[in-house]
Coordinates of C-alpha atoms in Angstrom, one line a residue:
M1 CA 145.8 -65.7 -68.4
K2 CA 148.0 -63.6 -66.2
I3 CA 147.5 -63.9 -62.4
L4 CA 149.6 -61.7 -60.2
I5 CA 150.3 -62.2 -56.5
Y6 CA 151.5 -59.1 -54.6
Q7 CA 154.9 -59.9 -53.0
D8 CA 156.4 -57.6 -50.4
Y9 CA 159.4 -59.8 -49.3
I10 CA 158.0 -60.1 -45.7
H11 CA 155.5 -62.9 -46.0
N12 CA 155.7 -66.5 -47.3
N13 CA 153.1 -67.0 -50.1
G14 CA 154.0 -70.5 -51.1
A15 CA 150.7 -72.1 -50.2
L16 CA 148.8 -69.4 -52.1
Y17 CA 151.1 -69.8 -55.1
R18 CA 150.5 -73.6 -55.2
A19 CA 146.7 -73.1 -54.8
L20 CA 146.6 -70.7 -57.7
C21 CA 148.8 -72.9 -59.9
R22 CA 146.5 -75.9 -59.2
Q23 CA 143.7 -73.9 -60.8
F24 CA 145.5 -72.0 -63.6
G25 CA 148.8 -73.7 -64.3
L26 CA 152.4 -72.7 -63.5
D27 CA 152.8 -70.5 -66.6
N28 CA 150.0 -68.2 -65.6
V29 CA 150.9 -67.3 -62.0
H30 CA 153.4 -64.6 -61.2
F31 CA 154.6 -62.2 -58.5
A32 CA 154.9 -58.5 -58.5
D33 CA 156.1 -56.0 -55.8
A34 CA 155.1 -52.4 -55.2
A35 CA 157.7 -51.0 -57.6
D36 CA 156.4 -53.4 -60.3
I37 CA 152.8 -52.4 -59.8
A38 CA 153.6 -48.7 -59.8
G39 CA 155.6 -49.3 -62.9
G40 CA 152.8 -50.8 -64.9
A41 CA 152.9 -54.6 -64.1
L42 CA 149.1 -54.8 -63.9
G43 CA 148.7 -54.4 -67.7
N44 CA 147.0 -57.5 -69.2
T45 CA 146.4 -58.9 -65.7
K46 CA 143.3 -61.0 -65.3
L47 CA 143.5 -61.1 -61.4
L48 CA 145.5 -59.4 -58.7
V49 CA 145.7 -61.3 -55.5
M50 CA 146.6 -59.4 -52.3
P51 CA 147.6 -62.1 -49.8
G52 CA 147.5 -62.4 -46.1
G53 CA 150.1 -61.0 -43.8
A54 CA 150.0 -57.5 -42.2
D55 CA 148.6 -54.6 -44.1
L56 CA 150.9 -52.0 -42.6
Y57 CA 153.6 -53.3 -44.8
Y58 CA 151.3 -53.0 -47.8
A59 CA 150.5 -49.4 -46.9
E60 CA 154.2 -48.5 -46.5
K61 CA 155.0 -49.7 -50.0
L62 CA 151.8 -49.0 -51.9
N63 CA 150.4 -45.8 -50.6
G64 CA 150.3 -43.2 -53.4
A65 CA 151.4 -44.5 -56.8
G66 CA 150.9 -48.2 -56.1
N67 CA 147.4 -47.8 -54.8
A68 CA 146.5 -45.4 -57.6
A69 CA 147.7 -48.1 -60.1
I70 CA 145.6 -50.8 -58.4
R71 CA 142.5 -48.6 -58.3
A72 CA 142.9 -47.7 -61.9
Y73 CA 143.4 -51.3 -62.9
V74 CA 140.2 -52.4 -61.1
E75 CA 138.1 -49.4 -62.3
N76 CA 139.1 -50.4 -65.9
G77 CA 137.8 -53.9 -65.5
G78 CA 140.4 -55.7 -63.4
V79 CA 139.7 -58.0 -60.4
Y80 CA 141.2 -57.7 -56.9
L81 CA 141.1 -60.7 -54.6
G82 CA 142.0 -59.8 -51.1
I83 CA 142.7 -62.5 -48.5
C84 CA 142.9 -61.7 -44.8
A85 CA 145.3 -58.8 -44.6
G86 CA 144.6 -58.1 -48.3
A87 CA 141.0 -57.9 -47.4
Y88 CA 141.6 -55.5 -44.5
Y89 CA 143.7 -53.4 -46.9
A90 CA 140.9 -52.9 -49.4
C91 CA 138.3 -51.5 -46.9
R92 CA 137.6 -47.9 -46.2
E93 CA 139.0 -48.3 -42.7
I94 CA 140.3 -51.0 -40.4
E95 CA 140.4 -51.9 -36.8
W96 CA 142.7 -54.6 -35.6
A97 CA 143.0 -55.9 -32.0
M98 CA 141.5 -52.8 -30.5
G99 CA 142.2 -52.2 -26.8
T100 CA 145.4 -54.3 -27.0
A101 CA 149.1 -53.6 -27.5
Q102 CA 148.7 -54.7 -31.1
E103 CA 146.0 -52.2 -31.9
I104 CA 146.0 -50.8 -35.4
S105 CA 143.3 -48.5 -36.9
G106 CA 142.7 -45.9 -39.5
P107 CA 141.6 -45.3 -43.1
R108 CA 143.0 -47.1 -46.2
E109 CA 143.4 -45.6 -49.6
L110 CA 141.8 -48.3 -51.8
S111 CA 138.4 -48.1 -50.0
F112 CA 136.8 -50.8 -52.2
F113 CA 134.5 -51.9 -49.4
P114 CA 132.2 -49.1 -48.1
G115 CA 132.8 -49.7 -44.4
K116 CA 135.1 -51.1 -41.8
A117 CA 137.1 -54.3 -41.6
A118 CA 137.3 -55.3 -37.9
G119 CA 139.2 -58.2 -36.4
P120 CA 140.2 -60.6 -35.1
I121 CA 136.8 -62.1 -34.7
K122 CA 136.5 -62.6 -30.9
E123 CA 134.8 -65.9 -30.9
F124 CA 137.7 -67.5 -32.6
I125 CA 140.3 -66.5 -30.0
E126 CA 141.4 -69.2 -27.6
D127 CA 143.2 -69.0 -24.3
G128 CA 144.2 -65.3 -24.6
N129 CA 147.6 -66.5 -25.9
A130 CA 148.8 -64.2 -28.6
E131 CA 150.7 -67.0 -30.2
K132 CA 147.6 -69.1 -30.6
S133 CA 144.8 -66.5 -30.7
Y134 CA 144.2 -66.0 -34.4
H135 CA 144.1 -69.6 -35.8
G136 CA 141.1 -71.8 -36.1
A137 CA 138.7 -73.6 -38.4
P138 CA 135.3 -71.9 -38.2
E139 CA 132.4 -72.9 -40.3
I140 CA 131.5 -70.7 -43.2
I141 CA 128.1 -70.5 -45.0
Y142 CA 128.5 -69.5 -48.7
D143 CA 125.5 -68.4 -50.8
D144 CA 125.9 -66.3 -54.0
G145 CA 122.3 -66.9 -55.1
A146 CA 123.3 -69.7 -57.5
Y147 CA 125.7 -71.8 -55.5
Q148 CA 125.4 -72.7 -51.8
M149 CA 127.7 -74.7 -49.5
E150 CA 129.1 -75.0 -46.0
A151 CA 132.7 -75.8 -45.0
H152 CA 135.2 -75.4 -42.3
V153 CA 137.9 -73.0 -43.4
H154 CA 141.3 -71.8 -42.2
Y155 CA 141.1 -68.7 -40.1
A156 CA 144.1 -66.6 -39.1
G157 CA 142.8 -63.2 -37.8
G158 CA 140.7 -62.1 -40.8
P159 CA 138.1 -59.4 -40.4
A160 CA 134.4 -59.1 -40.2
F161 CA 133.1 -56.7 -42.8
I162 CA 130.9 -54.0 -41.3
P163 CA 129.3 -51.7 -43.8
T164 CA 128.6 -48.0 -43.3
E165 CA 126.5 -47.8 -46.4
K166 CA 123.6 -50.0 -47.7
D167 CA 124.9 -50.3 -51.3
G168 CA 128.3 -51.0 -53.0
F169 CA 128.8 -54.6 -51.9
T170 CA 127.2 -58.1 -51.9
V171 CA 127.7 -60.5 -49.1
L172 CA 128.7 -63.9 -50.5
A173 CA 129.4 -65.7 -47.2
R174 CA 129.0 -65.4 -43.5
Y175 CA 130.6 -67.2 -40.6
S176 CA 128.2 -69.5 -38.7
S177 CA 128.4 -66.9 -35.9
G178 CA 126.9 -64.3 -38.2
E179 CA 129.8 -62.0 -39.3
N180 CA 130.2 -61.1 -42.9
A181 CA 133.1 -63.3 -44.1
I182 CA 133.3 -62.8 -47.9
V183 CA 132.1 -59.7 -49.8
E184 CA 132.1 -58.6 -53.4
C185 CA 132.3 -54.9 -54.3
P186 CA 131.8 -53.5 -57.8
V187 CA 134.5 -50.9 -58.6
G188 CA 133.9 -49.1 -61.9
A189 CA 134.1 -51.8 -64.6
G190 CA 135.8 -54.2 -62.3
K191 CA 135.3 -55.7 -58.8
A192 CA 137.0 -56.6 -55.6
I193 CA 136.3 -59.9 -53.7
L194 CA 137.4 -59.7 -50.1
C195 CA 137.8 -62.9 -48.1
S196 CA 138.3 -62.9 -44.3
P197 CA 139.4 -66.6 -44.1
H198 CA 142.4 -68.2 -45.9
L199 CA 140.4 -70.2 -48.4
E200 CA 143.6 -71.1 -50.3
K201 CA 144.7 -73.2 -47.3
A202 CA 142.9 -76.5 -46.7
Y203 CA 144.0 -79.5 -44.6
E204 CA 146.9 -80.5 -46.8
D205 CA 148.4 -77.0 -47.0
V206 CA 148.3 -76.5 -43.2
M207 CA 150.0 -79.8 -42.7
R208 CA 152.7 -79.0 -45.1
S209 CA 153.6 -75.8 -43.2
L210 CA 153.4 -77.4 -39.7
Y211 CA 156.7 -77.7 -37.7
K212 CA 157.6 -78.4 -34.1
N213 CA 161.0 -76.7 -33.5
K214 CA 160.5 -73.6 -31.3
N215 CA 157.0 -73.2 -32.5
P216 CA 154.7 -72.3 -29.5
S217 CA 151.7 -72.6 -31.9
Y218 CA 152.4 -76.2 -32.9
S219 CA 149.6 -77.9 -30.9
W220 CA 147.0 -75.3 -31.8
E221 CA 147.9 -75.4 -35.5
K222 CA 147.8 -79.2 -35.5
K223 CA 144.3 -79.0 -33.9
T224 CA 143.3 -76.5 -36.7
A225 CA 144.5 -78.9 -39.3
E226 CA 142.6 -81.8 -37.8
Q227 CA 139.4 -79.6 -37.8
L228 CA 139.9 -78.9 -41.5
R229 CA 140.4 -82.5 -42.5
S230 CA 136.6 -83.3 -42.6
S231 CA 136.0 -80.3 -44.9
E232 CA 139.0 -80.8 -47.3
T233 CA 136.8 -81.4 -50.4
Q234 CA 134.3 -78.6 -49.6
A235 CA 137.1 -76.1 -48.8
R236 CA 138.8 -76.9 -52.2
R237 CA 135.4 -76.4 -54.0
L238 CA 134.8 -73.1 -52.2
W239 CA 138.2 -71.8 -53.2
A240 CA 137.5 -72.9 -56.8
Q241 CA 134.2 -71.2 -56.7
I242 CA 135.7 -67.9 -55.5
L243 CA 138.3 -68.0 -58.3
L244 CA 135.5 -68.8 -60.8
R245 CA 133.7 -65.7 -59.6
C246 CA 136.9 -63.7 -60.0
V247 CA 137.9 -64.6 -63.5
G248 CA 134.7 -66.2 -65.0
T249 CA 136.6 -69.3 -66.1
R250 CA 139.2 -71.7 -64.7
K251 CA 141.8 -73.8 -66.5
R252 CA 141.7 -76.7 -64.1
E253 CA 139.3 -78.3 -61.7
A254 CA 139.9 -78.1 -58.0
A255 CA 142.4 -80.7 -56.7

């Protein structure tokens, strides 16, 4: 089973890589950049994972040939899993930090979700400090009709999914404050699953990345990790459930 993580040389995807390897094994998880994707790397791929980060980098490298290859892959039966920035990137349009110096908005080529990705979710911003604003551990309520659960999950600026059409998506989860947090969109013979939170990061993963040296977010990130501790098992199960929904099977049980 070939699982591809999009790699753009800007972001660190170590936690995502470990989380996928826990489920599918080291031999099945690989990286691909924009040139790889445009050059045919998606052949025989079971799942393409577009990670968190900043979607302007993705647009710079993938607009045109890369996005055309991704859309063709999904339409022909592939699965796209977008996490945070990767979820923004797969919506018809995005709005980020509107009314601030960080404002980003506009259409996106993939347009798997028929509507807008808007974030960060205001209720999760603390203190108005840009270094701390977009981290937290909100509660998520998951219900796909067959499997239900609640958990605190790692949040780092992901969107609310706001549809402009009634059809073309299914809501799989909402934040406890009501915003759509995970959606599934049929695309031809394939599908896209878009996740606002970082489901791949539970308590252990946040602790592994925590550091003090010149890190103004240290105390806030430590608080986030402590909030996630009580939901470690549920968060792992929710991540495993999303991957199960992506690929229909999994090699290993959740850690």
